[in-house]
Amino acid sequence: MVGPSLAPGLLVAAAACYAASAALATGDTPGRRWPRVAAQAALLLGVALVTVALARATLADGHLPVTDAAGACTTLIWAASCVYLVLHRSARFPALAPVLLAVVLLLFGGAGVVALRGAPGAPELPGWLVGGHVCAALAAYVAFLLAFAGGVG
């Protein structure tokens, strides 16, 4: 189960911001600037809320919340969103937005299912092994996101 340190209320608000951003981005019409600006603002607010939730959980737990499935999904949401924001700023590739938003909303759904049903905890392994595994997994996910964005753009 997701602990209270992950702040489920903040994550629900962030998911609503991501969904609003997706709705505004898909309704964008040429010649109208406000849907694009509103979609970007909703996305930035969603990223800020996920950042606050992760920072709060990190301070409460003493480590990044990646030891359970919901925490790992939340961390991936944050990483994917940050990579998208950097790439969108530098490459201006608008077709990447629907892909990112679909992935993020699926991750939010996965985190929600895990939070409702519960998932078995991680096996008792030495801390250095778990930490090394988590760092390697996060580095691989970021490398995959960068390679995907580079290949698409």
XYZ file of N, CA, C and O in Angstrom:
612
model
N 0.833 -1.188 0.000
C 0.000 0.000 0.000
C 0.874 1.245 0.000
O 1.969 1.246 0.506
N 0.344 2.297 -0.585
C 1.057 3.567 -0.614
C 0.976 4.183 0.767
O -0.094 4.299 1.347
N 2.126 4.550 1.277
C 2.157 5.169 2.591
C 1.654 6.598 2.531
O 1.599 7.217 1.468
N 1.287 7.144 3.678
C 0.795 8.526 3.692
C 1.859 9.527 3.294
O 1.543 10.644 2.902
N 3.145 9.131 3.349
C 4.195 10.078 2.989
C 4.186 10.407 1.502
O 4.723 11.418 1.081
N 3.561 9.557 0.660
C 3.508 9.830 -0.773
C 2.403 10.824 -1.129
O 2.297 11.252 -2.267
N 1.589 11.217 -0.185
C 0.561 12.248 -0.353
C -0.391 11.937 -1.510
O -0.309 12.552 -2.569
N -1.301 10.974 -1.308
C -2.226 10.610 -2.387
C -3.058 11.778 -2.900
O -3.370 11.844 -4.085
N -3.394 12.729 -2.046
C -4.178 13.885 -2.488
C -3.437 14.718 -3.518
O -4.022 15.181 -4.508
N -2.135 14.913 -3.295
C -1.330 15.658 -4.266
C -1.254 14.917 -5.596
O -1.304 15.521 -6.661
N -1.159 13.588 -5.532
C -1.058 12.804 -6.760
C -2.376 12.812 -7.540
O -2.367 12.825 -8.769
N -3.498 12.810 -6.839
C -4.793 12.901 -7.527
C -4.918 14.261 -8.211
O -5.363 14.349 -9.366
N -4.508 15.321 -7.524
C -4.543 16.657 -8.137
C -3.597 16.725 -9.335
O -3.939 17.322 -10.364
N -2.428 16.095 -9.236
C -1.481 16.081 -10.356
C -2.065 15.309 -11.536
O -1.930 15.735 -12.690
N -2.720 14.180 -11.263
C -3.340 13.402 -12.349
C -4.419 14.226 -13.044
O -4.547 14.176 -14.278
N -5.174 14.999 -12.277
C -6.195 15.866 -12.877
C -5.542 16.932 -13.766
O -6.052 17.246 -14.850
N -4.403 17.463 -13.334
C -3.686 18.455 -14.153
C -3.179 17.832 -15.447
O -3.285 18.433 -16.518
N -2.636 16.619 -15.356
C -2.160 15.933 -16.563
C -3.325 15.650 -17.512
O -3.203 15.810 -18.726
N -4.458 15.206 -16.963
C -5.628 14.930 -17.804
C -6.133 16.211 -18.463
O -6.487 16.210 -19.647
N -6.154 17.310 -17.722
C -6.577 18.588 -18.307
C -5.604 19.024 -19.399
O -6.036 19.518 -20.450
N -4.323 18.799 -19.164
C -3.331 19.144 -20.183
C -3.540 18.314 -21.443
O -3.459 18.828 -22.559
N -3.834 17.032 -21.273
C -4.080 16.168 -22.432
C -5.316 16.626 -23.191
O -5.324 16.686 -24.422
N -6.380 16.973 -22.463
C -7.613 17.417 -23.117
C -7.393 18.728 -23.861
O -7.868 18.902 -24.993
N -6.674 19.638 -23.251
C -6.409 20.922 -23.910
C -5.463 20.771 -25.095
O -5.626 21.436 -26.111
N -4.469 19.878 -24.973
C -3.506 19.692 -26.057
C -4.156 19.049 -27.277
O -3.842 19.389 -28.408
N -5.089 18.120 -27.049
C -5.734 17.469 -28.191
C -6.790 18.372 -28.812
O -7.130 18.202 -29.980
N -7.290 19.340 -28.077
C -8.281 20.266 -28.617
C -7.669 21.502 -29.229
O -8.371 22.435 -29.601
N -6.344 21.523 -29.347
C -5.637 22.682 -29.893
C -5.977 22.865 -31.373
O -5.949 21.926 -32.149
N -6.323 24.075 -31.734
C -6.630 24.380 -33.138
C -5.651 25.424 -33.642
O -5.214 26.297 -32.887
N -5.296 25.369 -34.922
C -4.366 26.370 -35.465
C -4.937 27.778 -35.332
O -6.125 28.004 -35.522
N -4.078 28.697 -35.012
C -4.497 30.087 -34.893
C -4.985 30.475 -33.513
O -5.167 31.651 -33.234
N -5.197 29.501 -32.632
C -5.641 29.803 -31.269
C -4.523 29.434 -30.309
O -4.129 28.281 -30.225
N -4.051 30.414 -29.587
C -2.899 30.196 -28.718
C -3.287 29.744 -27.313
O -2.534 29.032 -26.658
N -4.460 30.123 -26.834
C -4.787 29.881 -25.435
C -4.875 28.401 -25.080
O -4.480 28.029 -23.959
N -5.349 27.475 -25.950
C -5.352 26.073 -25.521
C -3.939 25.530 -25.291
O -3.704 24.772 -24.355
N -2.993 25.941 -26.121
C -1.611 25.476 -25.977
C -0.997 26.020 -24.688
O -0.328 25.297 -23.944
N -1.238 27.293 -24.410
C -0.704 27.906 -23.189
C -1.339 27.273 -21.952
O -0.654 26.972 -20.966
N -2.647 27.042 -21.997
C -3.331 26.415 -20.863
C -2.856 24.979 -20.663
O -2.694 24.524 -19.520
N -2.610 24.249 -21.754
C -2.118 22.870 -21.647
C -0.735 22.849 -21.006
O -0.449 22.013 -20.140
N 0.138 23.775 -21.416
C 1.467 23.847 -20.819
C 1.393 24.225 -19.344
O 2.128 23.684 -18.518
N 0.504 25.153 -19.002
C 0.361 25.560 -17.597
C -0.144 24.400 -16.744
O 0.346 24.172 -15.633
N -1.117 23.641 -17.263
C -1.630 22.486 -16.524
C -0.546 21.430 -16.352
O -0.416 20.814 -15.290
N 0.256 21.218 -17.401
C 1.348 20.251 -17.312
C 2.386 20.691 -16.287
O 2.847 19.883 -15.462
N 2.758 21.973 -16.296
C 3.730 22.477 -15.315
C 3.197 22.349 -13.893
O 3.947 22.001 -12.972
N 1.911 22.620 -13.698
C 1.324 22.462 -12.367
C 1.340 21.001 -11.937
O 1.647 20.684 -10.780
N 1.031 20.091 -12.868
C 1.085 18.663 -12.558
C 2.482 18.221 -12.165
O 2.665 17.479 -11.193
N 3.485 18.682 -12.910
C 4.884 18.332 -12.584
C 5.249 18.902 -11.215
O 5.912 18.232 -10.414
N 4.823 20.118 -10.934
C 5.126 20.727 -9.632
C 4.489 19.928 -8.494
O 5.124 19.702 -7.454
N 3.249 19.475 -8.684
C 2.575 18.699 -7.638
C 3.266 17.353 -7.413
O 3.427 16.911 -6.269
N 3.674 16.684 -8.496
C 4.393 15.411 -8.346
C 5.736 15.656 -7.664
O 6.164 14.861 -6.813
N 6.405 16.759 -7.999
C 7.688 17.086 -7.370
C 7.505 17.298 -5.874
O 8.298 16.794 -5.066
N 6.454 18.014 -5.489
C 6.189 18.245 -4.066
C 5.886 16.925 -3.365
O 6.385 16.667 -2.253
N 5.095 16.050 -3.992
C 4.769 14.750 -3.388
C 6.028 13.910 -3.209
O 6.221 13.274 -2.155
N 6.887 13.883 -4.223
C 8.128 13.109 -4.118
C 9.069 13.700 -3.070
O 9.694 12.962 -2.300
N 9.173 15.023 -3.029
C 10.038 15.661 -2.032
C 9.531 15.387 -0.621
O 10.324 15.074 0.283
N 8.241 15.461 -0.441
C 7.644 15.190 0.873
C 7.897 13.753 1.308
O 8.267 13.483 2.449
N 7.708 12.808 0.373
C 7.935 11.398 0.691
C 9.411 11.129 0.956
O 9.752 10.348 1.847
N 10.290 11.774 0.204
C 11.730 11.582 0.397
C 12.158 12.088 1.766
O 12.939 11.435 2.468
N 11.652 13.238 2.167
C 11.992 13.780 3.481
C 11.423 12.914 4.601
O 12.072 12.700 5.626
N 10.208 12.397 4.418
C 9.586 11.582 5.460
C 10.244 10.212 5.582
O 10.428 9.699 6.690
N 10.587 9.596 4.434
C 11.123 8.235 4.447
C 12.645 8.188 4.528
O 13.215 7.150 4.832
N 13.297 9.275 4.165
C 14.749 9.294 4.171
C 15.362 8.802 2.868
O 16.567 8.717 2.737
N 14.539 8.444 1.889
C 15.029 8.008 0.578
C 13.921 8.224 -0.441
O 12.760 8.411 -0.088
N 14.300 8.191 -1.715
C 13.315 8.335 -2.790
C 12.324 7.173 -2.713
O 12.734 6.038 -2.499
N 11.034 7.415 -2.877
C 10.047 6.337 -2.711
C 9.989 5.409 -3.925
O 9.034 5.413 -4.685
N 11.028 4.606 -4.104
C 11.060 3.680 -5.237
C 11.097 2.227 -4.779
O 11.341 1.333 -5.582
N 10.836 1.984 -3.503
C 10.905 0.614 -3.008
C 9.592 -0.133 -3.166
O 9.532 -1.323 -2.903
N 8.535 0.559 -3.586
C 7.277 -0.126 -3.891
C 6.814 0.287 -5.285
O 7.344 1.220 -5.883
N 5.850 -0.432 -5.808
C 5.422 -0.207 -7.195
C 4.814 1.181 -7.393
O 5.085 1.840 -8.397
N 3.998 1.634 -6.458
C 3.364 2.949 -6.609
C 4.411 4.062 -6.558
O 4.347 5.022 -7.336
N 5.379 3.944 -5.680
C 6.438 4.945 -5.609
C 7.296 4.951 -6.864
O 7.701 6.004 -7.356
N 7.573 3.761 -7.401
C 8.355 3.674 -8.633
C 7.588 4.303 -9.799
O 8.175 5.017 -10.623
N 6.272 4.047 -9.880
C 5.456 4.670 -10.933
C 5.474 6.187 -10.810
O 5.613 6.898 -11.805
N 5.353 6.681 -9.595
C 5.355 8.121 -9.375
C 6.702 8.739 -9.761
O 6.753 9.803 -10.384
N 7.785 8.066 -9.426
C 9.105 8.559 -9.788
C 9.288 8.557 -11.307
O 9.861 9.491 -11.876
N 8.779 7.541 -11.980
C 8.860 7.493 -13.441
C 8.018 8.597 -14.073
O 8.403 9.166 -15.097
N 6.861 8.880 -13.496
C 6.034 9.986 -13.990
C 6.836 11.284 -13.932
O 6.878 12.060 -14.884
N 7.465 11.521 -12.801
C 8.242 12.744 -12.629
C 9.404 12.791 -13.621
O 9.634 13.819 -14.266
N 10.134 11.684 -13.759
C 11.295 11.657 -14.668
C 10.863 11.863 -16.116
O 11.476 12.649 -16.851
N 9.805 11.178 -16.536
C 9.335 11.315 -17.921
C 8.867 12.741 -18.191
O 9.132 13.303 -19.258
N 8.188 13.336 -17.232
C 7.703 14.703 -17.406
C 8.853 15.692 -17.504
O 8.829 16.608 -18.337
N 9.871 15.517 -16.672
C 11.020 16.425 -16.720
C 11.774 16.288 -18.040
O 12.174 17.291 -18.636
N 11.955 15.052 -18.507
C 12.621 14.849 -19.794
C 11.805 15.499 -20.905
O 12.349 16.177 -21.784
N 10.487 15.327 -20.864
C 9.643 15.944 -21.881
C 9.770 17.462 -21.861
O 9.897 18.098 -22.909
N 9.728 18.061 -20.676
C 9.807 19.521 -20.588
C 11.125 20.038 -21.148
O 11.149 21.050 -21.844
N 12.217 19.341 -20.874
C 13.516 19.760 -21.414
C 13.522 19.601 -22.935
O 13.940 20.495 -23.665
N 13.047 18.459 -23.432
C 13.046 18.225 -24.876
C 12.080 19.157 -25.597
O 12.368 19.623 -26.697
N 10.943 19.422 -25.003
C 9.970 20.306 -25.637
C 10.544 21.718 -25.744
O 10.323 22.411 -26.736
N 11.271 22.117 -24.746
C 11.866 23.455 -24.749
C 12.967 23.565 -25.808
O 13.085 24.581 -26.475
N 13.744 22.490 -25.965
C 14.874 22.564 -26.892
C 14.516 22.118 -28.308
O 15.007 22.689 -29.267
N 13.656 21.100 -28.458
C 13.400 20.532 -29.784
C 12.070 20.981 -30.391
O 11.882 20.881 -31.590
N 11.130 21.428 -29.578
C 9.819 21.848 -30.075
C 9.179 20.783 -30.964
O 8.845 21.011 -32.108
N 9.053 19.592 -30.397
C 8.453 18.481 -31.125
C 7.079 18.214 -30.528
O 6.947 17.495 -29.542
N 6.006 18.794 -31.091
C 4.693 18.722 -30.460
C 4.072 17.325 -30.449
O 3.228 17.042 -29.614
N 4.463 16.432 -31.333
C 3.861 15.098 -31.361
C 4.286 14.253 -30.174
O 3.685 13.224 -29.893
N 5.318 14.684 -29.456
C 5.763 13.941 -28.286
C 4.799 14.115 -27.115
O 4.703 13.232 -26.266
N 4.054 15.209 -27.070
C 3.147 15.474 -25.952
C 2.074 14.397 -25.790
O 1.877 13.902 -24.678
N 1.361 13.976 -26.834
C 0.355 12.924 -26.631
C 0.961 11.607 -26.158
O 0.363 10.907 -25.344
N 2.160 11.288 -26.640
C 2.819 10.051 -26.210
C 3.143 10.129 -24.725
O 2.840 9.211 -23.959
N 3.745 11.236 -24.305
C 4.091 11.393 -22.892
C 2.842 11.358 -22.024
O 2.812 10.672 -21.007
N 1.822 12.089 -22.412
C 0.624 12.154 -21.579
C -0.048 10.789 -21.479
O -0.553 10.422 -20.418
N -0.045 10.015 -22.559
C -0.619 8.670 -22.496
C 0.177 7.787 -21.530
O -0.402 7.081 -20.697
N 1.502 7.851 -21.618
C 2.350 7.047 -20.723
C 2.150 7.472 -19.271
O 2.005 6.635 -18.376
N 2.120 8.767 -19.029
C 1.959 9.267 -17.663
C 0.600 8.869 -17.087
O 0.505 8.434 -15.941
N -0.454 8.999 -17.876
C -1.772 8.623 -17.360
C -1.855 7.120 -17.099
O -2.493 6.681 -16.131
N -1.198 6.306 -17.933
C -1.143 4.865 -17.658
C -0.374 4.583 -16.369
O -0.770 3.722 -15.574
N 0.722 5.305 -16.145
C 1.478 5.121 -14.906
C 0.663 5.550 -13.694
O 0.719 4.912 -12.643
N -0.091 6.648 -13.815
C -0.970 7.051 -12.719
C -1.996 5.961 -12.441
O -2.293 5.653 -11.292
N -2.555 5.378 -13.505
C -3.509 4.289 -13.324
C -2.871 3.101 -12.642
O -3.467 2.496 -11.734
N -1.653 2.741 -13.049
C -0.951 1.627 -12.407
C -0.674 1.897 -10.951
O -0.851 1.023 -10.091
N -0.247 3.114 -10.638
C 0.007 3.464 -9.238
C -1.280 3.408 -8.427
O -1.287 2.964 -7.278
N -2.393 3.846 -9.037
C -3.673 3.798 -8.332
C -4.140 2.383 -8.074
O -4.632 2.060 -6.986
N -3.986 1.496 -9.056
C -4.379 0.093 -8.870
C -3.540 -0.544 -7.780
O -4.059 -1.253 -6.913
N -2.240 -0.289 -7.799
C -1.368 -0.850 -6.773
C -1.745 -0.307 -5.408
O -1.757 -1.029 -4.410
N -2.076 0.986 -5.355
C -2.433 1.597 -4.070
C -3.730 1.008 -3.520
O -3.866 0.803 -2.319
N -4.690 0.711 -4.412
C -5.962 0.162 -3.943
C -5.859 -1.317 -3.574
O -6.408 -1.756 -2.576
N -5.173 -2.087 -4.386
C -5.076 -3.535 -4.155
C -3.950 -3.911 -3.214
O -3.987 -4.958 -2.595
N -2.943 -3.097 -3.187
C -1.760 -3.446 -2.416
C -0.866 -4.356 -3.235
O -1.305 -5.027 -4.157
N 0.369 -4.342 -2.935
C 1.333 -5.183 -3.636
C 2.320 -5.706 -2.614
O 2.580 -5.071 -1.601
N 2.837 -6.885 -2.866
C 3.826 -7.398 -1.917
C 5.046 -6.496 -1.879
O 5.433 -5.920 -2.892
N 5.615 -6.363 -0.731
C 6.792 -5.517 -0.583
C 8.014 -6.147 -1.217
O 8.001 -7.296 -1.653
N 9.058 -5.374 -1.251
C 10.306 -5.871 -1.810
C 10.897 -6.918 -0.873
O 10.731 -6.841 0.343
N 11.567 -7.919 -1.423
C 12.209 -8.909 -0.552
C 13.321 -8.263 0.258
O 13.859 -7.220 -0.121
N 13.628 -8.872 1.350
C 14.676 -8.328 2.216
C 16.035 -8.591 1.590
O 16.566 -9.690 1.625
N 16.580 -7.574 0.971
C 17.894 -7.646 0.349
C 18.802 -6.622 1.008
O 18.323 -5.667 1.626
N 20.100 -6.795 0.872
C 21.003 -5.779 1.435
C 20.725 -4.407 0.826
O 20.389 -4.294 -0.356
N 20.859 -3.374 1.625
C 20.560 -2.018 1.175
C 21.372 -1.580 -0.028
O 20.858 -0.922 -0.923
N 22.642 -1.945 -0.086
C 23.486 -1.542 -1.207
C 23.015 -2.182 -2.505
O 23.096 -1.578 -3.558
N 22.491 -3.418 -2.414
C 22.015 -4.101 -3.614
C 20.739 -3.452 -4.140
O 20.596 -3.208 -5.342
N 19.825 -3.142 -3.248
C 18.581 -2.479 -3.651
C 18.881 -1.087 -4.202
O 18.361 -0.686 -5.244
N 19.742 -0.357 -3.523
C 20.096 0.986 -3.994
C 20.761 0.963 -5.359
O 20.438 1.777 -6.238
N 21.666 0.028 -5.577
C 22.311 -0.099 -6.879
C 21.334 -0.470 -7.972
O 21.386 0.063 -9.089
N 20.417 -1.372 -7.640
C 19.400 -1.783 -8.612
C 18.493 -0.613 -8.990
O 18.193 -0.391 -10.166
N 18.066 0.135 -8.000
C 17.168 1.262 -8.248
C 17.874 2.327 -9.087
O 17.307 2.846 -10.059
N 19.115 2.641 -8.764
C 19.860 3.643 -9.544
C 20.049 3.180 -10.984
O 19.879 3.965 -11.922
N 20.376 1.907 -11.167
C 20.562 1.382 -12.523
C 19.246 1.400 -13.298
O 19.217 1.737 -14.490
N 18.152 1.045 -12.633
C 16.847 1.042 -13.308
C 16.442 2.454 -13.716
O 15.973 2.673 -14.839
N 16.613 3.423 -12.820
C 16.254 4.797 -13.156
C 17.130 5.334 -14.283
O 16.638 6.010 -15.190
N 18.419 5.029 -14.259
C 19.306 5.466 -15.339
C 18.886 4.838 -16.669
O 18.897 5.496 -17.714
N 18.485 3.570 -16.627
C 18.038 2.903 -17.855
C 16.754 3.528 -18.383
O 16.605 3.709 -19.596
N 15.824 3.858 -17.494
C 14.568 4.484 -17.934
C 14.840 5.852 -18.563
O 14.254 6.197 -19.595
N 15.702 6.635 -17.948
C 16.018 7.954 -18.497
C 16.717 7.804 -19.851
O 16.406 8.523 -20.810
N 17.643 6.835 -19.962
C 18.324 6.601 -21.239
C 17.315 6.169 -22.307
O 17.394 6.610 -23.462
N 16.370 5.328 -21.934
C 15.333 4.900 -22.878
C 14.490 6.088 -23.335
O 14.206 6.242 -24.524
N 14.092 6.941 -22.398
C 13.291 8.112 -22.754
C 14.058 9.042 -23.695
O 13.507 9.547 -24.669
N 15.335 9.259 -23.406
C 16.143 10.124 -24.260
C 16.325 9.508 -25.654
O 16.254 10.210 -26.662
N 16.552 8.195 -25.701
C 16.718 7.538 -26.993
C 15.421 7.579 -27.792
O 15.429 7.830 -29.013
N 14.304 7.387 -27.124
C 13.004 7.449 -27.806
C 12.758 8.851 -28.337
O 12.394 9.021 -29.504
N 12.992 9.848 -27.500
C 12.765 11.226 -27.919
C 13.711 11.612 -29.060
O 13.317 12.287 -29.990
N 14.950 11.159 -28.987
C 15.904 11.449 -30.054
C 15.527 10.751 -31.357
O 15.697 11.295 -32.441
N 15.007 9.543 -31.247
C 14.605 8.797 -32.438
C 13.356 9.360 -33.080
O 13.231 9.379 -34.307
N 12.432 9.846 -32.252
C 11.194 10.406 -32.777
C 11.454 11.790 -33.342
O 10.893 12.178 -34.369
N 12.275 12.576 -32.646
C 12.524 13.959 -33.045
C 13.530 14.021 -34.129
O 13.693 14.788 -34.949
